[in-house]
Amino acid sequence: MNRMIRTALFAGTALAAVATGMPQQAAAQSITPGFFGSLSGWYYFSSGTDRTSYYETNYKGATHPDDGWGGKAYLGYRFAGAFDVAFGVQGSKLNKHTEGGFEYGPASTKASYWAADGELGYNTTVNGLGVRVFAGVRYAEFKHRNAMVGYIDGSSTYFKNYNNDFSGIGPRIGTDFSARIGSSNFSIFGDVAGSVLFGKLKSQHTYIGCCDYKTSDSQTVLNVEGQLGVAYEVATGVNIGVGYRAEYWGSVADQRFGSWSDDDTVIGRGHSARFRSEEH
């Protein structure tokens, strides 16, 4: 995780440095009063880390969520001066991944989440680079759905469903930038944000034909996300862009399918596209 974050920050800094050294006529990101907003979508070709399934010493193997789609709607208003307020809603649905390397049968995992953000932003320009820093709050819900095949006393077959539901709220900070490439209609854009979410991780274990039980524990989740891309201005204040996006959700689920919990992490990464409009 630390390597991924360092790489994203280094790439963003490098692109920003290159952009500020280019001859530019105006920042691609406006700082004039008015509304601004965007619609984004992404496809993650990889998500999750390996999970050890149910009573690690008995059932060897690993599974995790698969690829999936996501999107975000974002709207804000920039006041006269440097400040703005903005709100966003985003989510992803990660498809089911089935792994057959367990001792008694296959196991599968799928996941989904949604998050809502409120932000207070500060805008400035540096040598043609439009920069916005912000602070606010995020609320998120993240669900995992797991299933596996097992045996009782090595003889009777049973099916086990194991659900993880995390919900939490906490502070969030971040920054985004945009820089026009020379006098062209192309620009480089990027953003990175992090939040610490305090909430509950609820688990429900259901053994079909046997028994079930539930747990609920306090949980703190670290969430980091960012993207880098290139946009084209199709009209004044209207940009269409493509890029690369990554998300990190630490300790958002239980790693084991059994009663002994061990925190699990989800990392999503893949291609993104963005439509952005703002008043100039």
PDB file of C-alpha atoms in Angstrom:
ATOM      1  CA  MET A   1       0.000   0.000   0.000  1.00  0.00           C
ATOM      2  CA  ASN A   2       2.767   2.452   0.933  1.00  0.00           C
ATOM      3  CA  ARG A   3       4.502   1.749  -2.372  1.00  0.00           C
ATOM      4  CA  MET A   4       1.300   2.458  -4.321  1.00  0.00           C
ATOM      5  CA  ILE A   5       0.707   5.738  -2.481  1.00  0.00           C
ATOM      6  CA  ARG A   6       4.329   6.846  -2.919  1.00  0.00           C
ATOM      7  CA  THR A   7       4.154   6.054  -6.646  1.00  0.00           C
ATOM      8  CA  ALA A   8       0.918   8.033  -7.096  1.00  0.00           C
ATOM      9  CA  LEU A   9       2.260  11.030  -5.183  1.00  0.00           C
ATOM     10  CA  PHE A  10       5.545  10.971  -7.089  1.00  0.00           C
ATOM     11  CA  ALA A  11       3.768  10.755 -10.447  1.00  0.00           C
ATOM     12  CA  GLY A  12       1.433  13.604  -9.538  1.00  0.00           C
ATOM     13  CA  THR A  13       4.309  15.782  -8.383  1.00  0.00           C
ATOM     14  CA  ALA A  14       6.310  15.020 -11.512  1.00  0.00           C
ATOM     15  CA  LEU A  15       3.433  15.830 -13.841  1.00  0.00           C
ATOM     16  CA  ALA A  16       2.698  19.020 -11.953  1.00  0.00           C
ATOM     17  CA  ALA A  17       6.346  20.051 -12.180  1.00  0.00           C
ATOM     18  CA  VAL A  18       6.415  19.367 -15.914  1.00  0.00           C
ATOM     19  CA  ALA A  19       3.152  21.243 -16.401  1.00  0.00           C
ATOM     20  CA  THR A  20       4.315  24.349 -14.532  1.00  0.00           C
ATOM     21  CA  GLY A  21       7.418  24.469 -16.701  1.00  0.00           C
ATOM     22  CA  MET A  22       5.395  24.557 -19.932  1.00  0.00           C
ATOM     23  CA  PRO A  23       4.454  27.793 -21.670  1.00  0.00           C
ATOM     24  CA  GLN A  24       0.797  28.316 -20.789  1.00  0.00           C
ATOM     25  CA  GLN A  25      -1.817  30.929 -21.518  1.00  0.00           C
ATOM     26  CA  ALA A  26      -4.271  30.063 -18.737  1.00  0.00           C
ATOM     27  CA  ALA A  27      -4.968  27.412 -16.181  1.00  0.00           C
ATOM     28  CA  ALA A  28      -7.343  24.748 -17.416  1.00  0.00           C
ATOM     29  CA  GLN A  29      -9.076  24.868 -14.024  1.00  0.00           C
ATOM     30  CA  SER A  30     -11.093  28.045 -13.427  1.00  0.00           C
ATOM     31  CA  ILE A  31     -10.925  30.079 -10.202  1.00  0.00           C
ATOM     32  CA  THR A  32     -13.729  32.500 -11.123  1.00  0.00           C
ATOM     33  CA  PRO A  33     -17.040  32.441  -9.158  1.00  0.00           C
ATOM     34  CA  GLY A  34     -19.710  30.006 -10.314  1.00  0.00           C
ATOM     35  CA  PHE A  35     -20.801  26.388 -10.381  1.00  0.00           C
ATOM     36  CA  PHE A  36     -18.534  23.499 -11.262  1.00  0.00           C
ATOM     37  CA  GLY A  37     -19.138  19.784 -11.468  1.00  0.00           C
ATOM     38  CA  SER A  38     -18.180  16.498 -13.039  1.00  0.00           C
ATOM     39  CA  LEU A  39     -19.369  12.998 -13.894  1.00  0.00           C
ATOM     40  CA  SER A  40     -16.779  10.231 -13.710  1.00  0.00           C
ATOM     41  CA  GLY A  41     -16.741   6.536 -14.439  1.00  0.00           C
ATOM     42  CA  TRP A  42     -14.145   3.810 -14.067  1.00  0.00           C
ATOM     43  CA  TYR A  43     -13.448   0.163 -14.668  1.00  0.00           C
ATOM     44  CA  TYR A  44     -11.236  -1.713 -12.214  1.00  0.00           C
ATOM     45  CA  PHE A  45      -9.517  -4.654 -13.835  1.00  0.00           C
ATOM     46  CA  SER A  46      -8.197  -5.721 -10.451  1.00  0.00           C
ATOM     47  CA  SER A  47      -9.599  -5.362  -6.944  1.00  0.00           C
ATOM     48  CA  GLY A  48      -8.913  -6.842  -3.568  1.00  0.00           C
ATOM     49  CA  THR A  49      -6.086  -8.738  -1.978  1.00  0.00           C
ATOM     50  CA  ASP A  50      -6.037 -12.446  -1.243  1.00  0.00           C
ATOM     51  CA  ARG A  51      -8.211 -13.553   1.669  1.00  0.00           C
ATOM     52  CA  THR A  52      -7.529 -16.684   3.688  1.00  0.00           C
ATOM     53  CA  SER A  53     -10.773 -18.594   4.046  1.00  0.00           C
ATOM     54  CA  TYR A  54     -12.277 -20.046   7.231  1.00  0.00           C
ATOM     55  CA  TYR A  55     -10.090 -21.551   9.943  1.00  0.00           C
ATOM     56  CA  GLU A  56      -6.832 -20.972   8.167  1.00  0.00           C
ATOM     57  CA  THR A  57      -5.149 -24.167   9.389  1.00  0.00           C
ATOM     58  CA  ASN A  58      -7.876 -26.411   7.935  1.00  0.00           C
ATOM     59  CA  TYR A  59      -9.012 -24.758   4.696  1.00  0.00           C
ATOM     60  CA  LYS A  60      -6.106 -23.565   2.593  1.00  0.00           C
ATOM     61  CA  GLY A  61      -6.727 -21.113  -0.244  1.00  0.00           C
ATOM     62  CA  ALA A  62      -7.577 -17.537  -1.077  1.00  0.00           C
ATOM     63  CA  THR A  63     -10.214 -15.487  -2.870  1.00  0.00           C
ATOM     64  CA  HIS A  64     -11.070 -11.814  -3.291  1.00  0.00           C
ATOM     65  CA  PRO A  65     -13.442  -9.538  -5.283  1.00  0.00           C
ATOM     66  CA  ASP A  66     -12.953  -9.435  -9.034  1.00  0.00           C
ATOM     67  CA  ASP A  67     -13.120  -6.601 -11.569  1.00  0.00           C
ATOM     68  CA  GLY A  68     -15.947  -4.061 -11.564  1.00  0.00           C
ATOM     69  CA  TRP A  69     -17.402  -0.712 -12.545  1.00  0.00           C
ATOM     70  CA  GLY A  70     -17.846   2.494 -10.589  1.00  0.00           C
ATOM     71  CA  GLY A  71     -18.810   6.121 -10.929  1.00  0.00           C
ATOM     72  CA  LYS A  72     -19.043   9.503  -9.234  1.00  0.00           C
ATOM     73  CA  ALA A  73     -21.278  12.582  -9.452  1.00  0.00           C
ATOM     74  CA  TYR A  74     -19.775  15.831  -8.148  1.00  0.00           C
ATOM     75  CA  LEU A  75     -21.147  19.382  -7.833  1.00  0.00           C
ATOM     76  CA  GLY A  76     -19.803  22.537  -6.229  1.00  0.00           C
ATOM     77  CA  TYR A  77     -20.029  26.311  -6.108  1.00  0.00           C
ATOM     78  CA  ARG A  78     -17.030  28.660  -6.100  1.00  0.00           C
ATOM     79  CA  PHE A  79     -17.546  31.954  -4.268  1.00  0.00           C
ATOM     80  CA  ALA A  80     -16.008  35.323  -5.107  1.00  0.00           C
ATOM     81  CA  GLY A  81     -12.525  34.931  -3.727  1.00  0.00           C
ATOM     82  CA  ALA A  82     -10.711  31.649  -3.236  1.00  0.00           C
ATOM     83  CA  PHE A  83     -13.210  29.408  -1.402  1.00  0.00           C
ATOM     84  CA  ASP A  84     -15.839  26.910  -2.574  1.00  0.00           C
ATOM     85  CA  VAL A  85     -18.146  24.193  -1.275  1.00  0.00           C
ATOM     86  CA  ALA A  86     -18.698  20.870  -3.034  1.00  0.00           C
ATOM     87  CA  PHE A  87     -20.566  17.602  -2.604  1.00  0.00           C
ATOM     88  CA  GLY A  88     -20.003  14.221  -4.215  1.00  0.00           C
ATOM     89  CA  VAL A  89     -21.453  10.702  -4.297  1.00  0.00           C
ATOM     90  CA  GLN A  90     -19.549   7.710  -5.647  1.00  0.00           C
ATOM     91  CA  GLY A  91     -19.638   3.940  -5.630  1.00  0.00           C
ATOM     92  CA  SER A  92     -18.319   0.725  -7.170  1.00  0.00           C
ATOM     93  CA  LYS A  93     -19.662  -2.774  -7.714  1.00  0.00           C
ATOM     94  CA  LEU A  94     -16.973  -5.473  -7.715  1.00  0.00           C
ATOM     95  CA  ASN A  95     -17.910  -8.722  -9.409  1.00  0.00           C
ATOM     96  CA  LYS A  96     -17.748 -12.178  -7.848  1.00  0.00           C
ATOM     97  CA  HIS A  97     -14.436 -13.993  -7.947  1.00  0.00           C
ATOM     98  CA  THR A  98     -14.412 -17.751  -7.330  1.00  0.00           C
ATOM     99  CA  GLU A  99     -11.320 -19.608  -6.216  1.00  0.00           C
ATOM    100  CA  GLY A 100     -11.181 -23.389  -6.317  1.00  0.00           C
ATOM    101  CA  GLY A 101      -7.974 -24.012  -4.425  1.00  0.00           C
ATOM    102  CA  PHE A 102      -9.568 -24.907  -1.090  1.00  0.00           C
ATOM    103  CA  GLU A 103      -9.373 -28.310   0.537  1.00  0.00           C
ATOM    104  CA  TYR A 104     -13.081 -29.176   0.306  1.00  0.00           C
ATOM    105  CA  GLY A 105     -14.600 -26.917  -2.331  1.00  0.00           C
ATOM    106  CA  PRO A 106     -14.649 -23.469  -3.964  1.00  0.00           C
ATOM    107  CA  ALA A 107     -15.042 -20.110  -2.228  1.00  0.00           C
ATOM    108  CA  SER A 108     -16.198 -16.824  -3.720  1.00  0.00           C
ATOM    109  CA  THR A 109     -16.247 -13.126  -2.823  1.00  0.00           C
ATOM    110  CA  LYS A 110     -18.032 -10.102  -4.291  1.00  0.00           C
ATOM    111  CA  ALA A 111     -18.237  -6.564  -2.930  1.00  0.00           C
ATOM    112  CA  SER A 112     -19.752  -3.108  -3.370  1.00  0.00           C
ATOM    113  CA  TYR A 113     -19.547   0.287  -1.725  1.00  0.00           C
ATOM    114  CA  TRP A 114     -20.923   3.818  -1.841  1.00  0.00           C
ATOM    115  CA  ALA A 115     -19.609   7.020  -0.279  1.00  0.00           C
ATOM    116  CA  ALA A 116     -20.843  10.609   0.159  1.00  0.00           C
ATOM    117  CA  ASP A 117     -18.526  13.599   0.602  1.00  0.00           C
ATOM    118  CA  GLY A 118     -18.834  17.213   1.723  1.00  0.00           C
ATOM    119  CA  GLU A 119     -15.919  19.581   1.057  1.00  0.00           C
ATOM    120  CA  LEU A 120     -14.698  23.116   1.715  1.00  0.00           C
ATOM    121  CA  GLY A 121     -12.114  24.044  -0.921  1.00  0.00           C
ATOM    122  CA  TYR A 122      -9.482  26.729  -1.465  1.00  0.00           C
ATOM    123  CA  ASN A 123      -8.407  27.638  -5.033  1.00  0.00           C
ATOM    124  CA  THR A 124      -5.252  29.238  -6.381  1.00  0.00           C
ATOM    125  CA  THR A 125      -2.985  29.279  -9.446  1.00  0.00           C
ATOM    126  CA  VAL A 126       0.779  28.784  -9.634  1.00  0.00           C
ATOM    127  CA  ASN A 127       2.458  29.568 -12.984  1.00  0.00           C
ATOM    128  CA  GLY A 128      -0.623  28.471 -14.922  1.00  0.00           C
ATOM    129  CA  LEU A 129      -1.293  25.460 -12.694  1.00  0.00           C
ATOM    130  CA  GLY A 130      -4.790  25.513 -11.212  1.00  0.00           C
ATOM    131  CA  VAL A 131      -4.648  24.025  -7.708  1.00  0.00           C
ATOM    132  CA  ARG A 132      -7.437  23.278  -5.247  1.00  0.00           C
ATOM    133  CA  VAL A 133      -6.953  21.962  -1.717  1.00  0.00           C
ATOM    134  CA  PHE A 134      -9.918  20.831   0.340  1.00  0.00           C
ATOM    135  CA  ALA A 135     -11.009  19.405   3.665  1.00  0.00           C
ATOM    136  CA  GLY A 136     -14.299  17.851   4.633  1.00  0.00           C
ATOM    137  CA  VAL A 137     -16.047  14.696   5.725  1.00  0.00           C
ATOM    138  CA  ARG A 138     -16.830  11.292   4.134  1.00  0.00           C
ATOM    139  CA  TYR A 139     -19.505   8.734   4.983  1.00  0.00           C
ATOM    140  CA  ALA A 140     -19.132   5.274   3.425  1.00  0.00           C
ATOM    141  CA  GLU A 141     -20.697   1.817   3.420  1.00  0.00           C
ATOM    142  CA  PHE A 142     -18.748  -1.183   2.135  1.00  0.00           C
ATOM    143  CA  LYS A 143     -20.286  -4.656   1.750  1.00  0.00           C
ATOM    144  CA  HIS A 144     -18.630  -8.024   1.158  1.00  0.00           C
ATOM    145  CA  ARG A 145     -20.542 -11.194   0.293  1.00  0.00           C
ATOM    146  CA  ASN A 146     -18.645 -14.469   0.712  1.00  0.00           C
ATOM    147  CA  ALA A 147     -19.647 -18.088   0.170  1.00  0.00           C
ATOM    148  CA  MET A 148     -17.865 -21.412   0.477  1.00  0.00           C
ATOM    149  CA  VAL A 149     -18.323 -25.178   0.711  1.00  0.00           C
ATOM    150  CA  GLY A 150     -17.144 -27.078   3.781  1.00  0.00           C
ATOM    151  CA  TYR A 151     -17.615 -30.231   5.831  1.00  0.00           C
ATOM    152  CA  ILE A 152     -18.700 -30.919   9.384  1.00  0.00           C
ATOM    153  CA  ASP A 153     -16.491 -33.536  11.059  1.00  0.00           C
ATOM    154  CA  GLY A 154     -15.138 -34.422   7.629  1.00  0.00           C
ATOM    155  CA  SER A 155     -18.397 -36.007   6.490  1.00  0.00           C
ATOM    156  CA  SER A 156     -21.524 -33.832   6.263  1.00  0.00           C
ATOM    157  CA  THR A 157     -21.364 -31.194   3.531  1.00  0.00           C
ATOM    158  CA  TYR A 158     -22.545 -27.686   4.353  1.00  0.00           C
ATOM    159  CA  PHE A 159     -22.584 -24.324   2.624  1.00  0.00           C
ATOM    160  CA  LYS A 160     -21.456 -21.212   4.456  1.00  0.00           C
ATOM    161  CA  ASN A 161     -22.389 -17.602   3.718  1.00  0.00           C
ATOM    162  CA  TYR A 162     -20.355 -14.903   5.402  1.00  0.00           C
ATOM    163  CA  ASN A 163     -21.337 -11.224   5.065  1.00  0.00           C
ATOM    164  CA  ASN A 164     -19.209  -8.220   6.054  1.00  0.00           C
ATOM    165  CA  ASP A 165     -20.905  -4.801   6.311  1.00  0.00           C
ATOM    166  CA  PHE A 166     -18.800  -1.771   7.228  1.00  0.00           C
ATOM    167  CA  SER A 167     -20.240   1.721   7.726  1.00  0.00           C
ATOM    168  CA  GLY A 168     -18.300   4.718   8.988  1.00  0.00           C
ATOM    169  CA  ILE A 169     -17.720   8.457   8.872  1.00  0.00           C
ATOM    170  CA  GLY A 170     -14.629  10.602   9.305  1.00  0.00           C
ATOM    171  CA  PRO A 171     -12.455  13.523   8.140  1.00  0.00           C
ATOM    172  CA  ARG A 172     -11.161  13.743   4.577  1.00  0.00           C
ATOM    173  CA  ILE A 173      -8.503  15.972   2.973  1.00  0.00           C
ATOM    174  CA  GLY A 174      -7.139  16.199  -0.544  1.00  0.00           C
ATOM    175  CA  THR A 175      -6.008  18.231  -3.502  1.00  0.00           C
ATOM    176  CA  ASP A 176      -6.600  18.372  -7.239  1.00  0.00           C
ATOM    177  CA  PHE A 177      -4.871  20.210 -10.067  1.00  0.00           C
ATOM    178  CA  SER A 178      -5.197  20.957 -13.757  1.00  0.00           C
ATOM    179  CA  ALA A 179      -2.670  22.504 -16.145  1.00  0.00           C
ATOM    180  CA  ARG A 180      -3.093  23.410 -19.813  1.00  0.00           C
ATOM    181  CA  ILE A 181      -0.436  21.997 -22.137  1.00  0.00           C
ATOM    182  CA  GLY A 182       1.007  24.992 -23.948  1.00  0.00           C
ATOM    183  CA  SER A 183      -1.637  26.866 -25.933  1.00  0.00           C
ATOM    184  CA  SER A 184      -3.501  23.700 -26.930  1.00  0.00           C
ATOM    185  CA  ASN A 185      -6.888  22.459 -25.768  1.00  0.00           C
ATOM    186  CA  PHE A 186      -5.218  19.599 -23.895  1.00  0.00           C
ATOM    187  CA  SER A 187      -4.530  19.614 -20.179  1.00  0.00           C
ATOM    188  CA  ILE A 188      -3.148  17.351 -17.482  1.00  0.00           C
ATOM    189  CA  PHE A 189      -5.342  16.766 -14.438  1.00  0.00           C
ATOM    190  CA  GLY A 190      -5.065  14.795 -11.242  1.00  0.00           C
ATOM    191  CA  ASP A 191      -6.300  14.441  -7.695  1.00  0.00           C
ATOM    192  CA  VAL A 192      -5.502  12.583  -4.489  1.00  0.00           C
ATOM    193  CA  ALA A 193      -7.490  12.379  -1.246  1.00  0.00           C
ATOM    194  CA  GLY A 194      -7.385  10.471   2.012  1.00  0.00           C
ATOM    195  CA  SER A 195      -9.846   9.857   4.828  1.00  0.00           C
ATOM    196  CA  VAL A 196      -9.978   8.041   8.153  1.00  0.00           C
ATOM    197  CA  LEU A 197     -13.389   6.467   8.761  1.00  0.00           C
ATOM    198  CA  PHE A 198     -14.606   5.486  12.227  1.00  0.00           C
ATOM    199  CA  GLY A 199     -17.483   3.041  12.348  1.00  0.00           C
ATOM    200  CA  LYS A 200     -18.757  -0.512  12.758  1.00  0.00           C
ATOM    201  CA  LEU A 201     -17.876  -3.752  11.004  1.00  0.00           C
ATOM    202  CA  LYS A 202     -20.789  -6.177  11.227  1.00  0.00           C
ATOM    203  CA  SER A 203     -20.393  -9.824  10.265  1.00  0.00           C
ATOM    204  CA  GLN A 204     -23.039 -12.484   9.773  1.00  0.00           C
ATOM    205  CA  HIS A 205     -22.029 -16.148   9.514  1.00  0.00           C
ATOM    206  CA  THR A 206     -24.710 -18.494   8.180  1.00  0.00           C
ATOM    207  CA  TYR A 207     -24.104 -22.250   8.023  1.00  0.00           C
ATOM    208  CA  ILE A 208     -26.880 -23.659   5.852  1.00  0.00           C
ATOM    209  CA  GLY A 209     -28.282 -26.735   7.570  1.00  0.00           C
ATOM    210  CA  CYS A 210     -26.435 -25.990  10.783  1.00  0.00           C
ATOM    211  CA  CYS A 211     -26.330 -22.668  12.605  1.00  0.00           C
ATOM    212  CA  ASP A 212     -25.449 -18.980  12.356  1.00  0.00           C
ATOM    213  CA  TYR A 213     -24.145 -16.120  14.461  1.00  0.00           C
ATOM    214  CA  LYS A 214     -23.455 -12.390  14.201  1.00  0.00           C
ATOM    215  CA  THR A 215     -20.686 -10.058  15.367  1.00  0.00           C
ATOM    216  CA  SER A 216     -20.379  -6.263  15.520  1.00  0.00           C
ATOM    217  CA  ASP A 217     -17.099  -4.495  16.305  1.00  0.00           C
ATOM    218  CA  SER A 218     -15.713  -0.974  16.161  1.00  0.00           C
ATOM    219  CA  GLN A 219     -13.455  -0.523  13.150  1.00  0.00           C
ATOM    220  CA  THR A 220     -11.190   2.240  11.784  1.00  0.00           C
ATOM    221  CA  VAL A 221     -10.679   2.255   8.003  1.00  0.00           C
ATOM    222  CA  LEU A 222      -8.008   4.182   6.092  1.00  0.00           C
ATOM    223  CA  ASN A 223      -9.214   5.196   2.618  1.00  0.00           C
ATOM    224  CA  VAL A 224      -6.915   6.717  -0.035  1.00  0.00           C
ATOM    225  CA  GLU A 225      -7.797   7.382  -3.678  1.00  0.00           C
ATOM    226  CA  GLY A 226      -6.318   9.249  -6.625  1.00  0.00           C
ATOM    227  CA  GLN A 227      -6.176   9.583 -10.378  1.00  0.00           C
ATOM    228  CA  LEU A 228      -4.018  11.061 -13.144  1.00  0.00           C
ATOM    229  CA  GLY A 229      -5.202  11.839 -16.654  1.00  0.00           C
ATOM    230  CA  VAL A 230      -5.287  13.942 -19.792  1.00  0.00           C
ATOM    231  CA  ALA A 231      -8.311  16.059 -20.789  1.00  0.00           C
ATOM    232  CA  TYR A 232      -9.437  17.852 -23.945  1.00  0.00           C
ATOM    233  CA  GLU A 233     -11.442  21.087 -23.803  1.00  0.00           C
ATOM    234  CA  VAL A 234     -14.319  20.687 -26.261  1.00  0.00           C
ATOM    235  CA  ALA A 235     -15.804  24.100 -25.352  1.00  0.00           C
ATOM    236  CA  THR A 236     -14.988  26.858 -22.883  1.00  0.00           C
ATOM    237  CA  GLY A 237     -15.093  25.310 -19.429  1.00  0.00           C
ATOM    238  CA  VAL A 238     -16.095  21.856 -20.736  1.00  0.00           C
ATOM    239  CA  ASN A 239     -13.514  19.041 -20.632  1.00  0.00           C
ATOM    240  CA  ILE A 240     -13.520  15.338 -21.423  1.00  0.00           C
ATOM    241  CA  GLY A 241     -10.667  13.304 -19.995  1.00  0.00           C
ATOM    242  CA  VAL A 242      -9.290   9.796 -19.570  1.00  0.00           C
ATOM    243  CA  GLY A 243      -6.812   8.511 -17.025  1.00  0.00           C
ATOM    244  CA  TYR A 244      -5.776   5.944 -14.446  1.00  0.00           C
ATOM    245  CA  ARG A 245      -7.396   5.630 -11.030  1.00  0.00           C
ATOM    246  CA  ALA A 246      -6.658   3.707  -7.834  1.00  0.00           C
ATOM    247  CA  GLU A 247      -8.368   3.241  -4.457  1.00  0.00           C
ATOM    248  CA  TYR A 248      -7.209   1.774  -1.162  1.00  0.00           C
ATOM    249  CA  TRP A 249      -9.545   0.622   1.636  1.00  0.00           C
ATOM    250  CA  GLY A 250      -7.645  -0.699   4.645  1.00  0.00           C
ATOM    251  CA  SER A 251      -9.232  -2.975   7.264  1.00  0.00           C
ATOM    252  CA  VAL A 252     -12.641  -2.796   5.592  1.00  0.00           C
ATOM    253  CA  ALA A 253     -13.503  -6.494   6.059  1.00  0.00           C
ATOM    254  CA  ASP A 254     -12.544  -9.653   7.925  1.00  0.00           C
ATOM    255  CA  GLN A 255      -9.870 -11.669   6.178  1.00  0.00           C
ATOM    256  CA  ARG A 256     -11.014 -15.062   7.464  1.00  0.00           C
ATOM    257  CA  PHE A 257     -14.377 -16.678   6.883  1.00  0.00           C
ATOM    258  CA  GLY A 258     -14.435 -18.011  10.449  1.00  0.00           C
ATOM    259  CA  SER A 259     -14.967 -16.536  13.882  1.00  0.00           C
ATOM    260  CA  TRP A 260     -11.378 -15.336  14.338  1.00  0.00           C
ATOM    261  CA  SER A 261     -11.145 -11.998  12.599  1.00  0.00           C
ATOM    262  CA  ASP A 262      -8.122 -10.615  10.779  1.00  0.00           C
ATOM    263  CA  ASP A 263      -8.396  -7.291   8.932  1.00  0.00           C
ATOM    264  CA  ASP A 264      -8.574  -7.353   5.143  1.00  0.00           C
ATOM    265  CA  THR A 265      -7.740  -4.694   2.560  1.00  0.00           C
ATOM    266  CA  VAL A 266      -9.273  -3.876  -0.832  1.00  0.00           C
ATOM    267  CA  ILE A 267      -7.236  -2.184  -3.565  1.00  0.00           C
ATOM    268  CA  GLY A 268      -8.942  -1.222  -6.824  1.00  0.00           C
ATOM    269  CA  ARG A 269      -7.099   0.080  -9.887  1.00  0.00           C
ATOM    270  CA  GLY A 270      -7.967   0.651 -13.513  1.00  0.00           C
ATOM    271  CA  HIS A 271      -8.982   3.068 -16.250  1.00  0.00           C
ATOM    272  CA  SER A 272     -11.186   6.127 -15.713  1.00  0.00           C
ATOM    273  CA  ALA A 273     -13.038   8.744 -17.753  1.00  0.00           C
ATOM    274  CA  ARG A 274     -14.325  12.158 -16.659  1.00  0.00           C
ATOM    275  CA  PHE A 275     -16.658  14.845 -18.001  1.00  0.00           C
ATOM    276  CA  ARG A 276     -16.175  18.208 -16.235  1.00  0.00           C
ATOM    277  CA  SER A 277     -17.910  21.545 -16.641  1.00  0.00           C
ATOM    278  CA  GLU A 278     -17.342  24.844 -14.846  1.00  0.00           C
ATOM    279  CA  GLU A 279     -18.235  28.484 -15.235  1.00  0.00           C
ATOM    280  CA  HIS A 280     -15.458  30.757 -16.507  1.00  0.00           C
TER     281      HIS A 280
END
